[in-house]
Amino acid sequence: MQKMACVAIVVGSLLLAVPPLATAEERAPTRPPSLVQALHAAEASLRRILGDDIERDFRPAWTGVADLDGDGQAEIVYFYTSTYTGGAFAQHNRGVVMTALTADDPRGRATPNSLSTVDAEDAAAVRSSGYADDSGLQIPGAVQSIDIEGSRIRVAFSVTSGASVCEVVNFKHICPANGDQRWVLQWTPGTLKRTDS
């Protein structure tokens, strides 16, 4: 049994015994968020995207939780889409990795000098969730499944020529080859990219 030294603190006439702070090795690992908490975190983040008459109603369609880099802190992975009426840009259809907020994380702050109460409320919702977007990647097709194996995020999707989720070049949606596609995504802090392995 490990012995712990205590520090005695006198407050007024009350003597308190305070155990020492735990070292990094003794701290319990951070509990990962539940899938419901992950969904709420994704929804809070998406509230910060301003909609318009071309694209609006940004919504998560899939959420997952995994420790992608093995550091003991879970990341949230989500995929989202939108309602889109057409335009000179691709409809949002993205996979995103969220990381836990740190104490002074700028991702949880309201826009500087903003007088909008909505902006302040949206920023507060992000802070309350404890997570914010780190990086994302556009998926140019209809997502069929997403699964996570270790540090890899596998996305299966179907491509249809001219789909609104494909890259826009000269006002035309240019897609990869038609048919079923399977991408493997790899996340490192600040970057989510496609990999061949």
Coordinates of N, CA, C and O in Angstrom, one line a residue:
M1 N 0.8 -1.2 0.0 CA 0.0 0.0 0.0 C 0.9 1.2 0.0 O 1.8 1.3 0.8
Q2 N 0.6 2.2 -0.9 CA 1.4 3.4 -1.0 C 1.1 4.4 0.0 O -0.1 4.6 0.3
K3 N 2.1 5.0 0.7 CA 1.9 6.0 1.7 C 1.7 7.3 1.1 O 2.4 7.6 0.1
M4 N 0.8 8.2 1.6 CA 0.6 9.5 1.1 C 0.8 10.5 2.2 O 0.3 10.4 3.3
A5 N 1.7 11.5 1.9 CA 1.9 12.5 2.9 C 0.8 13.5 2.8 O 0.3 13.8 1.7
C6 N 0.4 14.1 3.9 CA -0.7 15.1 3.9 C -0.1 16.4 4.4 O 0.9 16.5 5.2
V7 N -0.7 17.5 3.9 CA -0.3 18.9 4.3 C -1.3 19.4 5.3 O -2.5 19.3 5.0
A8 N -0.9 19.9 6.4 CA -1.9 20.5 7.4 C -2.0 22.0 7.1 O -1.1 22.7 6.9
I9 N -3.3 22.4 7.0 CA -3.6 23.8 6.8 C -4.5 24.3 7.9 O -5.5 23.6 8.2
V10 N -4.1 25.4 8.6 CA -4.9 26.0 9.6 C -5.7 27.1 9.1 O -5.2 28.1 8.5
V11 N -7.1 27.0 9.1 CA -8.0 28.0 8.7 C -8.8 28.4 9.9 O -9.6 27.7 10.4
G12 N -8.5 29.7 10.4 CA -9.1 30.1 11.7 C -8.7 29.1 12.8 O -7.5 28.9 13.0
S13 N -9.6 28.5 13.4 CA -9.3 27.5 14.4 C -9.5 26.1 13.9 O -9.5 25.1 14.6
L14 N -9.8 25.9 12.6 CA -10.0 24.6 12.0 C -8.8 24.1 11.3 O -8.1 24.8 10.5
L15 N -8.4 22.9 11.6 CA -7.2 22.2 11.1 C -7.7 21.3 10.0 O -8.5 20.4 10.2
L16 N -7.2 21.5 8.7 CA -7.6 20.6 7.6 C -6.4 19.8 7.2 O -5.3 20.3 7.1
A17 N -6.6 18.6 6.9 CA -5.6 17.7 6.3 C -5.8 17.6 4.8 O -6.9 17.2 4.4
V18 N -4.9 18.1 4.0 CA -5.1 18.1 2.5 C -4.1 17.1 1.9 O -2.9 17.3 2.0
P19 N -4.6 16.2 1.1 CA -3.7 15.2 0.5 C -3.0 15.9 -0.7 O -3.5 16.9 -1.2
P20 N -1.8 15.5 -1.0 CA -1.0 16.2 -2.1 C -1.7 15.9 -3.4 O -2.5 15.0 -3.6
L21 N -1.5 16.8 -4.4 CA -2.0 16.6 -5.7 C -1.4 15.4 -6.3 O -0.3 15.0 -6.2
A22 N -2.3 14.7 -7.1 CA -1.8 13.5 -7.7 C -0.9 13.8 -8.9 O -1.0 14.8 -9.5
T23 N 0.1 12.9 -9.1 CA 1.0 13.1 -10.2 C 0.3 12.7 -11.5 O -0.8 12.1 -11.4
A24 N 0.9 13.0 -12.6 CA 0.2 12.6 -13.9 C 0.0 11.1 -14.0 O -1.1 10.7 -14.5
E25 N 0.9 10.3 -13.5 CA 0.7 8.9 -13.5 C -0.4 8.4 -12.6 O -1.0 7.4 -12.9
E26 N -0.7 9.1 -11.5 CA -1.7 8.7 -10.6 C -3.1 9.2 -11.0 O -4.1 8.7 -10.5
R27 N -3.2 10.2 -11.8 CA -4.5 10.7 -12.2 C -5.3 9.7 -13.0 O -4.7 9.0 -13.8
A28 N -6.6 9.7 -12.8 CA -7.4 8.8 -13.6 C -7.5 9.3 -15.0 O -7.5 10.5 -15.2
P29 N -7.6 8.4 -16.0 CA -7.7 8.9 -17.4 C -9.0 9.6 -17.5 O -10.0 9.4 -16.9
T30 N -9.0 10.6 -18.5 CA -10.2 11.4 -18.7 C -11.3 10.5 -19.3 O -11.0 9.7 -20.3
R31 N -12.5 10.6 -18.8 CA -13.6 9.8 -19.3 C -14.0 10.3 -20.6 O -14.2 11.5 -20.8
P32 N -14.1 9.4 -21.6 CA -14.5 9.8 -23.0 C -16.0 10.3 -23.0 O -16.8 9.8 -22.1
P33 N -16.4 11.2 -23.8 CA -17.8 11.6 -23.9 C -18.6 10.5 -24.4 O -18.1 9.6 -25.2
S34 N -19.9 10.4 -24.0 CA -20.8 9.5 -24.6 C -21.2 9.9 -26.0 O -20.9 11.0 -26.4
L35 N -21.9 9.0 -26.7 CA -22.3 9.3 -28.1 C -23.3 10.5 -28.1 O -23.3 11.3 -29.0
V36 N -24.1 10.6 -27.0 CA -25.0 11.7 -26.9 C -24.3 13.0 -26.7 O -24.6 14.0 -27.3
Q37 N -23.3 13.0 -25.8 CA -22.5 14.1 -25.6 C -21.7 14.5 -26.9 O -21.6 15.7 -27.2
A38 N -21.2 13.5 -27.6 CA -20.5 13.8 -28.9 C -21.5 14.5 -29.9 O -21.1 15.5 -30.5
L39 N -22.7 14.0 -29.9 CA -23.7 14.6 -30.8 C -23.9 16.1 -30.4 O -24.0 17.0 -31.3
H40 N -24.1 16.3 -29.1 CA -24.4 17.7 -28.7 C -23.1 18.6 -29.0 O -23.3 19.8 -29.3
A41 N -21.9 18.1 -28.8 CA -20.7 18.9 -29.1 C -20.7 19.2 -30.6 O -20.4 20.4 -31.0
A42 N -21.0 18.2 -31.5 CA -21.1 18.5 -32.9 C -22.1 19.5 -33.3 O -21.9 20.5 -34.0
E43 N -23.3 19.4 -32.7 CA -24.4 20.4 -32.9 C -24.0 21.8 -32.4 O -24.3 22.8 -33.1
A44 N -23.3 21.9 -31.3 CA -22.8 23.2 -30.8 C -21.9 23.8 -31.8 O -21.9 25.0 -32.1
S45 N -21.0 23.0 -32.3 CA -20.0 23.5 -33.3 C -20.7 24.0 -34.5 O -20.3 25.1 -35.1
L46 N -21.6 23.2 -35.0 CA -22.3 23.6 -36.3 C -23.2 24.8 -36.2 O -23.5 25.5 -37.2
R47 N -23.6 25.1 -34.9 CA -24.4 26.4 -34.7 C -23.6 27.6 -35.1 O -24.2 28.6 -35.4
R48 N -22.3 27.5 -35.1 CA -21.4 28.6 -35.4 C -21.2 28.9 -36.9 O -20.6 29.9 -37.3
I49 N -21.8 28.0 -37.8 CA -21.7 28.2 -39.2 C -22.9 29.0 -39.6 O -24.1 28.6 -39.4
L50 N -22.7 30.2 -40.2 CA -23.8 31.0 -40.6 C -24.5 30.5 -41.9 O -23.8 30.2 -42.8
G51 N -25.8 30.3 -41.8 CA -26.5 29.8 -43.0 C -27.0 31.0 -43.8 O -27.0 32.1 -43.4
D52 N -27.5 30.7 -45.0 CA -28.1 31.7 -45.9 C -29.1 31.0 -46.8 O -29.5 29.9 -46.5
D53 N -29.6 31.7 -47.8 CA -30.6 31.1 -48.7 C -30.0 30.0 -49.6 O -30.8 29.3 -50.2
I54 N -28.7 29.9 -49.7 CA -28.1 28.9 -50.6 C -27.8 27.6 -49.8 O -28.1 26.5 -50.2
E55 N -27.3 27.8 -48.5 CA -27.0 26.6 -47.7 C -27.3 26.9 -46.3 O -26.9 28.0 -45.7
R56 N -27.9 26.0 -45.6 CA -28.4 26.2 -44.2 C -28.6 24.8 -43.6 O -28.4 23.8 -44.2
D57 N -29.1 24.8 -42.3 CA -29.4 23.6 -41.6 C -28.3 22.6 -41.6 O -28.4 21.5 -42.0
F58 N -27.1 23.1 -41.1 CA -25.9 22.2 -41.0 C -26.2 21.3 -39.8 O -26.5 21.7 -38.7
R59 N -26.1 20.0 -40.1 CA -26.5 19.0 -39.1 C -25.6 17.7 -39.1 O -25.2 17.3 -40.2
P60 N -25.3 17.2 -38.0 CA -24.5 16.0 -37.9 C -25.3 14.8 -38.4 O -26.5 14.7 -38.0
A61 N -24.8 13.9 -39.2 CA -25.5 12.7 -39.6 C -24.9 11.5 -39.0 O -25.5 10.4 -39.0
W62 N -23.7 11.6 -38.4 CA -23.0 10.5 -37.7 C -22.0 11.0 -36.7 O -21.3 12.0 -37.0
T63 N -21.9 10.4 -35.5 CA -20.9 10.8 -34.6 C -20.2 9.5 -34.0 O -20.9 8.5 -33.9
G64 N -19.0 9.7 -33.6 CA -18.3 8.6 -33.0 C -17.2 9.2 -32.0 O -16.9 10.4 -32.1
V65 N -16.7 8.3 -31.1 CA -15.7 8.7 -30.1 C -14.6 7.7 -30.2 O -14.8 6.5 -30.1
A66 N -13.4 8.2 -30.2 CA -12.2 7.3 -30.2 C -11.0 8.1 -29.8 O -10.9 9.3 -30.1
D67 N -10.0 7.4 -29.3 CA -8.7 8.0 -29.0 C -7.8 7.8 -30.2 O -7.2 6.7 -30.3
L68 N -7.8 8.7 -31.1 CA -7.1 8.5 -32.4 C -5.6 8.5 -32.3 O -5.0 7.9 -33.2
D69 N -5.1 9.2 -31.4 CA -3.6 9.3 -31.3 C -3.0 8.6 -30.1 O -1.8 8.6 -29.8
G70 N -3.9 7.9 -29.3 CA -3.4 7.0 -28.2 C -2.9 7.8 -27.0 O -2.1 7.3 -26.2
D71 N -3.3 9.1 -26.8 CA -2.8 9.9 -25.7 C -3.6 9.8 -24.5 O -3.3 10.5 -23.5
G72 N -4.7 9.0 -24.5 CA -5.5 8.9 -23.3 C -6.7 9.9 -23.3 O -7.5 9.8 -22.4
Q73 N -6.7 10.8 -24.3 CA -7.8 11.8 -24.4 C -8.6 11.5 -25.7 O -8.0 11.5 -26.8
A74 N -9.9 11.2 -25.5 CA -10.7 10.8 -26.7 C -11.0 12.0 -27.6 O -11.1 13.2 -27.1
E75 N -11.0 11.8 -28.9 CA -11.5 12.7 -29.8 C -12.9 12.4 -30.2 O -13.3 11.2 -30.1
I76 N -13.6 13.4 -30.8 CA -14.9 13.1 -31.3 C -14.8 13.2 -32.8 O -14.1 14.1 -33.4
V77 N -15.4 12.2 -33.5 CA -15.4 12.2 -35.0 C -16.8 12.4 -35.4 O -17.7 11.7 -34.9
Y78 N -17.1 13.3 -36.3 CA -18.5 13.4 -36.8 C -18.5 13.7 -38.3 O -17.5 14.2 -38.8
F79 N -19.6 13.4 -38.9 CA -19.8 13.7 -40.3 C -21.1 14.6 -40.4 O -22.1 14.3 -39.7
Y80 N -21.0 15.7 -41.2 CA -22.2 16.5 -41.3 C -22.5 16.9 -42.7 O -21.6 16.8 -43.6
T81 N -23.7 17.3 -42.9 CA -24.2 17.8 -44.2 C -25.1 19.0 -44.0 O -25.1 19.5 -42.9
S82 N -25.9 19.4 -45.0 CA -26.7 20.6 -44.9 C -27.8 20.5 -45.9 O -28.0 19.5 -46.7
T83 N -28.7 21.5 -45.9 CA -29.7 21.7 -46.9 C -29.1 22.7 -47.9 O -28.6 23.8 -47.5
Y84 N -29.1 22.4 -49.2 CA -28.4 23.2 -50.2 C -29.3 23.4 -51.4 O -29.9 22.4 -51.9
T85 N -29.4 24.6 -51.9 CA -30.2 24.9 -53.0 C -29.4 25.1 -54.3 O -30.0 25.3 -55.4
G86 N -28.1 25.0 -54.2 CA -27.3 25.2 -55.4 C -26.5 26.5 -55.4 O -26.9 27.5 -54.9
G87 N -25.2 26.4 -55.9 CA -24.4 27.6 -55.9 C -23.0 27.3 -56.5 O -22.8 26.2 -57.0
A88 N -22.1 28.3 -56.4 CA -20.8 28.2 -57.1 C -19.8 27.6 -56.1 O -18.6 27.9 -56.2
F89 N -20.2 26.8 -55.2 CA -19.4 26.1 -54.2 C -20.0 24.7 -53.9 O -21.2 24.5 -54.1
A90 N -19.2 23.8 -53.4 CA -19.7 22.5 -53.0 C -20.5 22.6 -51.7 O -20.2 23.3 -50.8
Q91 N -21.5 21.8 -51.7 CA -22.3 21.6 -50.5 C -21.5 21.0 -49.4 O -20.7 20.0 -49.7
H92 N -21.6 21.4 -48.2 CA -20.8 20.8 -47.1 C -21.2 19.4 -46.9 O -22.4 19.1 -46.8
N93 N -20.2 18.5 -46.9 CA -20.4 17.1 -46.7 C -19.1 16.6 -46.1 O -18.3 16.0 -46.8
R94 N -18.9 16.9 -44.8 CA -17.5 16.8 -44.3 C -17.4 15.8 -43.1 O -18.3 15.7 -42.3
G95 N -16.3 15.2 -43.0 CA -15.9 14.5 -41.8 C -15.0 15.4 -41.0 O -14.2 16.1 -41.6
V96 N -15.2 15.4 -39.7 CA -14.6 16.4 -38.8 C -14.1 15.7 -37.6 O -14.7 14.8 -37.1
V97 N -12.9 16.0 -37.1 CA -12.4 15.6 -35.8 C -12.4 16.7 -34.9 O -11.9 17.8 -35.2
M98 N -12.9 16.5 -33.7 CA -13.0 17.5 -32.6 C -12.0 17.1 -31.5 O -11.9 15.9 -31.2
T99 N -11.4 18.1 -30.9 CA -10.5 17.8 -29.8 C -11.0 18.5 -28.5 O -11.8 19.5 -28.6
A100 N -10.6 18.1 -27.4 CA -11.0 18.7 -26.1 C -10.5 20.1 -26.0 O -9.3 20.4 -26.4
L101 N -11.3 21.0 -25.5 CA -10.8 22.4 -25.3 C -9.8 22.4 -24.1 O -10.0 21.7 -23.1
T102 N -8.9 23.3 -24.2 CA -8.0 23.6 -23.1 C -8.5 24.9 -22.4 O -9.4 25.5 -22.9
A103 N -7.8 25.2 -21.3 CA -8.3 26.3 -20.4 C -8.5 27.6 -21.2 O -9.5 28.3 -21.0
D104 N -7.5 28.0 -22.0 CA -7.6 29.3 -22.7 C -7.8 29.1 -24.2 O -7.3 29.9 -25.0
D105 N -8.5 28.1 -24.6 CA -8.7 27.7 -26.0 C -9.5 28.8 -26.7 O -10.6 29.1 -26.3
P106 N -8.9 29.4 -27.8 CA -9.7 30.4 -28.5 C -10.9 29.9 -29.2 O -11.8 30.6 -29.6
R107 N -11.0 28.5 -29.5 CA -12.1 28.0 -30.2 C -13.4 28.1 -29.4 O -14.5 27.9 -30.0
G108 N -13.3 28.3 -28.1 CA -14.5 28.4 -27.3 C -14.9 29.8 -27.0 O -15.8 30.0 -26.1
R109 N -14.3 30.8 -27.6 CA -14.6 32.2 -27.3 C -15.5 32.8 -28.3 O -15.5 32.4 -29.5
A110 N -16.3 33.7 -27.9 CA -17.1 34.5 -28.8 C -16.2 35.3 -29.7 O -15.1 35.6 -29.4
T111 N -16.8 35.7 -30.9 CA -16.0 36.5 -31.8 C -15.6 37.8 -31.2 O -16.5 38.5 -30.6
P112 N -14.3 38.2 -31.2 CA -13.9 39.5 -30.6 C -14.8 40.7 -31.1 O -15.1 40.8 -32.3
N113 N -15.2 41.6 -30.2 CA -15.9 42.8 -30.6 C -17.4 42.5 -31.1 O -18.0 43.4 -31.6
S114 N -17.8 41.3 -31.0 CA -19.2 41.0 -31.5 C -20.2 41.5 -30.4 O -20.0 41.3 -29.2
L115 N -21.2 42.1 -30.9 CA -22.3 42.5 -30.0 C -23.5 41.6 -30.0 O -24.5 41.8 -29.4
S116 N -23.3 40.5 -30.8 CA -24.4 39.5 -31.0 C -24.6 38.6 -29.8 O -23.6 37.9 -29.4
T117 N -25.8 38.6 -29.2 CA -26.0 37.7 -28.1 C -26.0 36.2 -28.6 O -25.7 35.3 -27.9
V118 N -26.4 36.0 -29.9 CA -26.4 34.7 -30.5 C -25.0 34.1 -30.5 O -24.7 33.0 -30.2
D119 N -24.1 35.0 -31.0 CA -22.7 34.6 -31.0 C -22.2 34.2 -29.7 O -21.5 33.1 -29.5
A120 N -22.5 34.9 -28.7 CA -22.1 34.6 -27.3 C -22.7 33.3 -26.8 O -22.0 32.5 -26.2
E121 N -24.0 33.1 -27.1 CA -24.6 31.9 -26.7 C -24.0 30.6 -27.5 O -23.9 29.6 -26.9
D122 N -23.7 30.8 -28.8 CA -23.1 29.7 -29.5 C -21.7 29.4 -29.0 O -21.4 28.2 -28.8
A123 N -21.0 30.4 -28.6 CA -19.6 30.1 -28.1 C -19.7 29.4 -26.7 O -19.0 28.5 -26.4
A124 N -20.7 29.8 -25.9 CA -21.0 29.2 -24.6 C -21.3 27.8 -24.8 O -20.9 26.9 -24.0
A125 N -22.1 27.4 -25.8 CA -22.5 26.0 -26.1 C -21.3 25.2 -26.4 O -21.2 24.0 -26.0
V126 N -20.4 25.8 -27.2 CA -19.1 25.1 -27.5 C -18.3 24.8 -26.2 O -17.8 23.7 -26.0
R127 N -18.1 25.8 -25.4 CA -17.4 25.7 -24.2 C -18.0 24.7 -23.3 O -17.3 23.8 -22.7
S128 N -19.3 24.7 -23.2 CA -20.1 23.7 -22.3 C -19.9 22.3 -22.8 O -19.8 21.4 -22.0
S129 N -19.7 22.1 -24.1 CA -19.5 20.7 -24.6 C -18.2 20.2 -24.3 O -17.9 19.0 -24.3
G130 N -17.2 21.1 -24.1 CA -15.8 20.7 -23.8 C -15.0 20.4 -25.1 O -13.8 20.0 -24.9
Y131 N -15.6 20.4 -26.2 CA -14.9 20.1 -27.5 C -15.1 21.1 -28.6 O -16.1 21.8 -28.6
A132 N -14.2 21.2 -29.5 CA -14.3 22.1 -30.7 C -13.7 21.4 -31.9 O -12.8 20.6 -31.8
D133 N -14.1 21.9 -33.1 CA -13.5 21.3 -34.3 C -12.0 21.6 -34.4 O -11.5 22.7 -34.1
D134 N -11.3 20.5 -34.8 CA -9.8 20.6 -35.0 C -9.5 20.7 -36.5 O -8.8 21.5 -37.0
S135 N -10.1 19.7 -37.3 CA -9.8 19.7 -38.7 C -10.9 18.8 -39.4 O -11.6 18.0 -38.7
G136 N -11.1 19.0 -40.7 CA -12.1 18.3 -41.4 C -11.7 18.1 -42.9 O -10.7 18.6 -43.3
L137 N -12.5 17.2 -43.6 CA -12.2 16.9 -44.9 C -13.5 16.7 -45.7 O -14.4 16.0 -45.2
Q138 N -13.7 17.3 -46.8 CA -14.9 17.1 -47.7 C -14.9 15.7 -48.2 O -13.9 15.2 -48.7
I139 N -16.1 15.1 -48.2 CA -16.3 13.8 -48.8 C -17.2 14.0 -50.0 O -18.3 14.4 -49.9
P140 N -16.7 13.7 -51.2 CA -17.4 14.0 -52.5 C -18.4 12.9 -52.9 O -18.4 12.4 -54.1
G141 N -19.3 12.5 -52.0 CA -20.3 11.5 -52.3 C -21.2 11.3 -51.2 O -21.1 11.8 -50.1
A142 N -22.2 10.4 -51.4 CA -23.2 10.0 -50.4 C -22.6 9.0 -49.5 O -22.3 7.9 -49.9
V143 N -22.4 9.4 -48.2 CA -21.7 8.5 -47.3 C -22.6 7.4 -46.9 O -23.8 7.6 -46.6
Q144 N -22.1 6.2 -47.0 CA -22.8 4.9 -46.6 C -22.5 4.4 -45.3 O -23.3 3.9 -44.5
S145 N -21.2 4.5 -44.9 CA -20.8 4.0 -43.6 C -19.5 4.7 -43.2 O -18.7 5.1 -44.0
I146 N -19.3 4.8 -41.9 CA -18.0 5.3 -41.3 C -17.7 4.4 -40.1 O -18.5 4.0 -39.3
D147 N -16.4 3.9 -40.1 CA -16.0 3.2 -38.9 C -14.6 3.6 -38.6 O -13.8 4.1 -39.4
I148 N -14.2 3.4 -37.3 CA -12.9 3.8 -36.8 C -12.2 2.5 -36.4 O -12.7 1.7 -35.6
E149 N -11.0 2.3 -36.9 CA -10.1 1.2 -36.5 C -8.8 1.8 -36.0 O -8.0 2.3 -36.9
G150 N -8.6 1.8 -34.7 CA -7.3 2.4 -34.2 C -7.3 3.9 -34.5 O -8.2 4.7 -34.1
S151 N -6.3 4.3 -35.3 CA -6.1 5.7 -35.6 C -6.7 6.0 -37.0 O -6.7 7.2 -37.4
R152 N -7.3 5.1 -37.7 CA -7.8 5.3 -39.0 C -9.4 5.4 -39.0 O -10.1 4.6 -38.4
I153 N -9.8 6.3 -39.8 CA -11.3 6.5 -40.0 C -11.6 6.1 -41.4 O -11.0 6.6 -42.4
R154 N -12.4 5.0 -41.6 CA -12.7 4.5 -42.9 C -14.1 5.0 -43.3 O -15.1 4.8 -42.5
V155 N -14.2 5.6 -44.5 CA -15.4 6.2 -45.0 C -15.8 5.5 -46.3 O -15.0 5.5 -47.2
A156 N -16.9 4.9 -46.4 CA -17.5 4.3 -47.6 C -18.5 5.2 -48.1 O -19.4 5.7 -47.4
F157 N -18.5 5.6 -49.4 CA -19.4 6.5 -50.0 C -19.6 6.2 -51.5 O -18.8 5.5 -52.1
S158 N -20.7 6.7 -52.0 CA -21.1 6.5 -53.4 C -21.0 7.8 -54.2 O -21.6 8.8 -53.7
V159 N -20.3 7.8 -55.3 CA -20.2 9.0 -56.1 C -21.1 9.0 -57.3 O -21.3 8.0 -57.9
T160 N -21.8 10.1 -57.5 CA -22.7 10.3 -58.6 C -22.2 11.5 -59.4 O -22.0 12.6 -58.8
S161 N -22.0 11.4 -60.7 CA -21.5 12.5 -61.5 C -22.4 13.8 -61.3 O -23.6 13.7 -61.3
G162 N -21.7 14.9 -61.1 CA -22.4 16.2 -61.0 C -23.0 16.4 -59.6 O -23.7 17.4 -59.4
A163 N -22.7 15.6 -58.6 CA -23.4 15.8 -57.3 C -22.9 17.1 -56.7 O -21.8 17.5 -56.8
S164 N -23.8 17.7 -55.9 CA -23.6 19.0 -55.3 C -22.5 19.0 -54.2 O -21.9 20.0 -53.9
V165 N -22.1 17.8 -53.8 CA -21.0 17.7 -52.7 C -19.6 17.6 -53.4 O -18.6 17.6 -52.6
C166 N -19.5 17.6 -54.7 CA -18.3 17.5 -55.4 C -17.7 18.9 -55.6 O -18.4 19.9 -55.6
E167 N -16.4 19.0 -55.8 CA -15.7 20.3 -56.0 C -16.3 21.0 -57.2 O -16.7 20.4 -58.2
V168 N -16.3 22.3 -57.1 CA -16.8 23.1 -58.2 C -15.7 23.8 -59.0 O -14.8 24.4 -58.4
V169 N -15.7 23.5 -60.3 CA -14.7 24.1 -61.2 C -15.5 24.7 -62.4 O -16.3 24.1 -63.0
N170 N -15.3 26.0 -62.6 CA -16.0 26.8 -63.6 C -17.5 26.5 -63.6 O -18.2 26.3 -64.6
F171 N -18.0 26.6 -62.3 CA -19.5 26.5 -62.1 C -20.0 25.1 -62.3 O -21.2 25.0 -62.5
K172 N -19.2 24.1 -62.4 CA -19.6 22.7 -62.6 C -19.1 21.9 -61.4 O -17.9 22.0 -61.0
H173 N -19.9 21.0 -60.9 CA -19.5 20.1 -59.9 C -18.7 18.9 -60.5 O -19.2 18.2 -61.3
I174 N -17.4 18.8 -60.2 CA -16.5 17.8 -60.8 C -16.3 16.8 -59.7 O -15.7 17.1 -58.7
C175 N -16.7 15.5 -60.0 CA -16.6 14.5 -59.0 C -15.5 13.4 -59.4 O -15.1 13.3 -60.6
P176 N -15.1 12.6 -58.4 CA -14.3 11.4 -58.8 C -15.1 10.5 -59.6 O -16.3 10.7 -59.9
A177 N -14.5 9.4 -60.0 CA -15.2 8.4 -60.8 C -16.5 7.9 -60.1 O -16.5 7.7 -58.9
N178 N -17.5 7.7 -60.9 CA -18.8 7.2 -60.4 C -18.7 5.9 -59.7 O -17.8 5.1 -60.1
G179 N -19.5 5.6 -58.8 CA -19.5 4.4 -58.1 C -19.1 4.4 -56.7 O -18.9 5.5 -56.1
D180 N -18.9 3.2 -56.1 CA -18.5 3.1 -54.7 C -17.1 3.5 -54.5 O -16.2 3.0 -55.2
Q181 N -16.8 4.2 -53.4 CA -15.5 4.6 -53.0 C -15.3 4.3 -51.6 O -16.2 4.2 -50.8
R182 N -14.0 4.0 -51.2 CA -13.7 3.8 -49.8 C -12.4 4.6 -49.5 O -11.4 4.3 -50.1
W183 N -12.5 5.5 -48.6 CA -11.3 6.3 -48.3 C -10.9 5.9 -46.8 O -11.8 5.6 -46.0
V184 N -9.6 6.0 -46.6 CA -9.1 5.9 -45.2 C -8.5 7.2 -44.9 O -7.7 7.8 -45.6
L185 N -9.0 7.8 -43.8 CA -8.6 9.1 -43.3 C -7.7 8.9 -42.1 O -7.9 8.1 -41.2
Q186 N -6.6 9.8 -42.0 CA -5.7 9.8 -40.9 C -5.7 11.1 -40.3 O -5.6 12.1 -41.0
W187 N -5.8 11.2 -38.9 CA -5.8 12.5 -38.2 C -4.5 12.7 -37.5 O -4.1 11.7 -36.8
T188 N -3.9 13.8 -37.6 CA -2.9 14.3 -36.7 C -3.4 15.7 -36.2 O -4.1 16.3 -37.0
P189 N -3.0 16.2 -35.1 CA -3.5 17.5 -34.6 C -3.4 18.6 -35.7 O -2.3 18.8 -36.2
G190 N -4.6 19.1 -36.0 CA -4.6 20.2 -37.1 C -4.8 19.7 -38.5 O -5.0 20.5 -39.4
T191 N -4.8 18.4 -38.7 CA -4.9 17.9 -40.1 C -5.7 16.6 -40.1 O -5.4 15.7 -39.4
L192 N -6.6 16.5 -41.1 CA -7.3 15.3 -41.4 C -7.1 15.1 -42.9 O -7.5 15.9 -43.7
K193 N -6.5 14.0 -43.2 CA -6.1 13.8 -44.7 C -6.4 12.4 -45.1 O -6.4 11.4 -44.2
R194 N -6.5 12.2 -46.4 CA -6.7 10.9 -46.9 C -5.4 10.2 -47.0 O -4.3 10.8 -47.3
T195 N -5.4 8.9 -46.7 CA -4.1 8.1 -46.8 C -4.4 6.8 -47.5 O -5.5 6.4 -47.6
D196 N -3.4 6.2 -48.1 CA -3.6 5.0 -48.9 C -3.5 3.7 -48.0 O -3.7 2.6 -48.5
S197 N -3.1 3.9 -46.7 CA -3.0 2.7 -45.9 C -3.9 2.6 -44.7 O -4.6 3.6 -44.4

